[in-house]
Each structure stands twice: as C-alpha cells, then as structure tokens.
Amino acid sequence: MRVHEEHFQEEHVEHSNALHSAIRDRGGCLVGPLARYNLNYDRLPAIAREAAPSVGLSPICKNPFKSVVVRAIALARALGSLPKALTIYGIEGSTFEAGAALSQPVRDAAQKLKDLILSRLAGESGVFSSIRTRSA
C-alpha cells in the first residue's frame, strides 16, 4: 500500500465527477485553493488579508462554495493588487446525467454571457474589440 493510501481515502460520489478525499479515521479534508488559503493566510500580502473580510472570508474558510472567491484572493496575492470590483457570472444547468450534452438553454445562455463579457471588456478597453471567438 502506498503511504498516501495509508492516511487518505478517496472515492467517487454520485453528485460529482471529482474524487472526494478524507483523512482515514477523521473525515473530510480540504484540497486545492481552500487548503492553500487556510495554510497560507498569514503569508498573504496585506491588501489580500484586508480584502478577505469584505468578501465574507475569515482566516479559515471551509465552505467549498467560496472557492471562487478564495481563488480571487490568490490572484490578488500573485498580482500584488486587487481589482476594484469582482463580478462572478454563472449559468444554472438543469440536466446533470453523466455524458449529457449541454442543453440548448445553457448553450444560449453561454453565448449571451460570452457576448456580454466581451462587450463589457471592450467598453473598458478597446483591446478586446478585435477578439473573435468560436461559437459553441
């Protein structure tokens, strides 16, 4: 048995395509951006630590739904600064069976969202006005 397998158990669960990890005899464990954030909060630049509470983050975050926000804080760490605003877009699906293709409403919403984002970026800076993208 590998050393990893002595300490961690990984399994697929019905509602996810990802492996879920648990520490043997203790329960779930965080991996990815949440784990890095929790372990390195004290190493974040002051601007990132100051911004964290304003977006609902404490020094320890165990909420997987805040992973996107944690990634934004990580980006601030990498860049050494934060944007004035952070907009998170989402499209809600309705069919989640394995192998299911994107539904037409989701494809339509993705196209509208792409157009909206490119339009907003072009308005902020003419840089994006010449970008051509492939339609889904």
Coordinates of C-alpha atoms in Angstrom, one line a residue:
M1 CA 0.0 0.0 0.0
R2 CA 1.3 3.5 -0.9
V3 CA 1.9 5.9 2.0
H4 CA -0.8 8.2 0.7
E5 CA -3.4 5.4 0.9
E6 CA -2.4 4.7 4.5
H7 CA -3.6 8.1 5.5
F8 CA -6.2 9.2 3.0
Q9 CA -9.3 7.6 1.4
E10 CA -10.6 8.8 -2.0
E11 CA -13.9 7.9 -3.5
H12 CA -16.3 9.0 -6.3
V13 CA -19.7 10.1 -5.1
E14 CA -22.9 10.3 -7.2
H15 CA -23.2 14.0 -7.5
S16 CA -19.6 14.8 -8.5
N17 CA -17.1 13.9 -11.2
A18 CA -14.2 14.6 -8.8
L19 CA -12.6 12.4 -6.2
H20 CA -13.6 13.3 -2.6
S21 CA -10.7 12.9 -0.1
A22 CA -11.0 12.1 3.5
I23 CA -8.4 11.6 6.2
R24 CA -8.7 8.0 7.4
D25 CA -10.4 7.8 10.8
R26 CA -11.0 11.6 10.8
G27 CA -13.2 12.6 7.9
G28 CA -13.1 15.1 5.1
C29 CA -10.1 17.3 4.2
L30 CA -9.8 20.3 2.1
V31 CA -7.6 20.3 -1.0
G32 CA -6.8 22.8 -3.7
P33 CA -7.3 26.6 -3.3
L34 CA -9.2 26.3 0.1
A35 CA -6.3 24.3 1.6
R36 CA -3.7 26.7 0.2
Y37 CA -5.7 29.7 1.5
N38 CA -6.1 28.2 5.0
L39 CA -2.5 27.2 5.3
N40 CA -1.0 30.4 3.9
Y41 CA -3.4 33.1 5.2
D42 CA -0.7 34.7 7.3
R43 CA 1.6 34.9 4.2
L44 CA -0.9 36.8 2.1
P45 CA 0.0 40.4 1.3
A46 CA -1.7 43.0 3.5
I47 CA -4.1 44.0 0.6
A48 CA -5.4 40.5 0.3
R49 CA -5.8 39.9 4.0
E50 CA -7.6 43.3 4.3
A51 CA -9.9 42.4 1.4
A52 CA -10.8 38.9 2.7
P53 CA -13.4 40.0 5.3
S54 CA -15.1 42.3 2.8
V55 CA -16.0 39.3 0.6
G56 CA -17.1 37.1 3.6
L57 CA -13.8 35.3 4.2
S58 CA -12.2 34.7 7.6
P59 CA -8.7 33.4 8.0
I60 CA -10.0 29.8 7.9
C61 CA -12.6 29.0 5.2
K62 CA -14.1 25.5 4.9
N63 CA -17.0 26.4 2.6
P64 CA -16.4 24.9 -0.8
F65 CA -18.9 27.3 -2.4
K66 CA -16.4 30.2 -1.6
S67 CA -13.7 28.5 -3.6
V68 CA -14.1 31.0 -6.5
V69 CA -13.7 33.9 -4.0
V70 CA -10.6 32.3 -2.5
R71 CA -9.1 32.0 -6.0
A72 CA -9.7 35.7 -6.5
I73 CA -7.7 36.3 -3.2
A74 CA -5.0 34.0 -4.5
L75 CA -4.9 36.0 -7.7
A76 CA -4.5 39.2 -5.7
R77 CA -1.6 37.6 -4.0
A78 CA 0.0 36.7 -7.3
L79 CA -0.6 40.2 -8.7
G80 CA 0.1 42.1 -5.6
S81 CA -3.1 44.1 -6.1
L82 CA -6.9 43.7 -6.3
P83 CA -9.3 44.9 -9.0
K84 CA -11.9 47.5 -7.8
A85 CA -14.7 45.0 -8.4
L86 CA -15.1 41.3 -8.9
T87 CA -18.0 40.0 -10.9
I88 CA -18.8 36.3 -10.8
Y89 CA -21.0 35.0 -13.6
G90 CA -22.9 31.7 -13.5
I91 CA -25.2 29.6 -15.7
E92 CA -27.6 27.3 -13.9
G93 CA -27.9 23.9 -15.6
S94 CA -30.9 21.5 -15.4
T95 CA -29.5 18.2 -16.7
F96 CA -26.6 16.6 -14.9
E97 CA -26.5 13.0 -16.0
A98 CA -23.1 11.6 -16.9
G99 CA -22.3 12.2 -20.6
A100 CA -25.3 14.5 -21.1
A101 CA -24.6 17.3 -23.7
L102 CA -25.2 20.9 -22.9
S103 CA -28.9 21.7 -23.2
Q104 CA -29.9 24.4 -25.7
P105 CA -30.9 26.9 -23.0
V106 CA -27.4 26.5 -21.4
R107 CA -25.7 26.9 -24.8
D108 CA -27.8 30.0 -25.5
A109 CA -27.0 31.4 -22.0
A110 CA -23.3 30.8 -22.6
Q111 CA -23.3 32.6 -25.9
K112 CA -25.2 35.6 -24.3
L113 CA -22.7 35.6 -21.4
K114 CA -19.7 35.5 -23.7
D115 CA -21.1 38.4 -25.7
L116 CA -21.9 40.4 -22.5
I117 CA -18.4 39.9 -21.1
L118 CA -16.7 40.8 -24.4
S119 CA -18.9 43.8 -24.7
R120 CA -18.0 45.0 -21.1
L121 CA -14.3 44.3 -21.7
A122 CA -14.4 46.3 -25.0
G123 CA -16.1 49.2 -23.2
E124 CA -13.3 49.2 -20.5
S125 CA -10.5 49.0 -23.1
G126 CA -10.5 48.8 -26.8
V127 CA -8.1 45.9 -26.6
F128 CA -10.9 43.3 -26.8
S129 CA -12.8 44.7 -29.6
S130 CA -11.0 42.7 -32.2
I131 CA -11.2 39.3 -30.4
R132 CA -13.0 36.6 -32.4
T133 CA -14.4 33.6 -30.7
R134 CA -15.7 30.3 -31.9
S135 CA -19.4 29.8 -31.4
A136 CA -20.4 26.7 -29.3

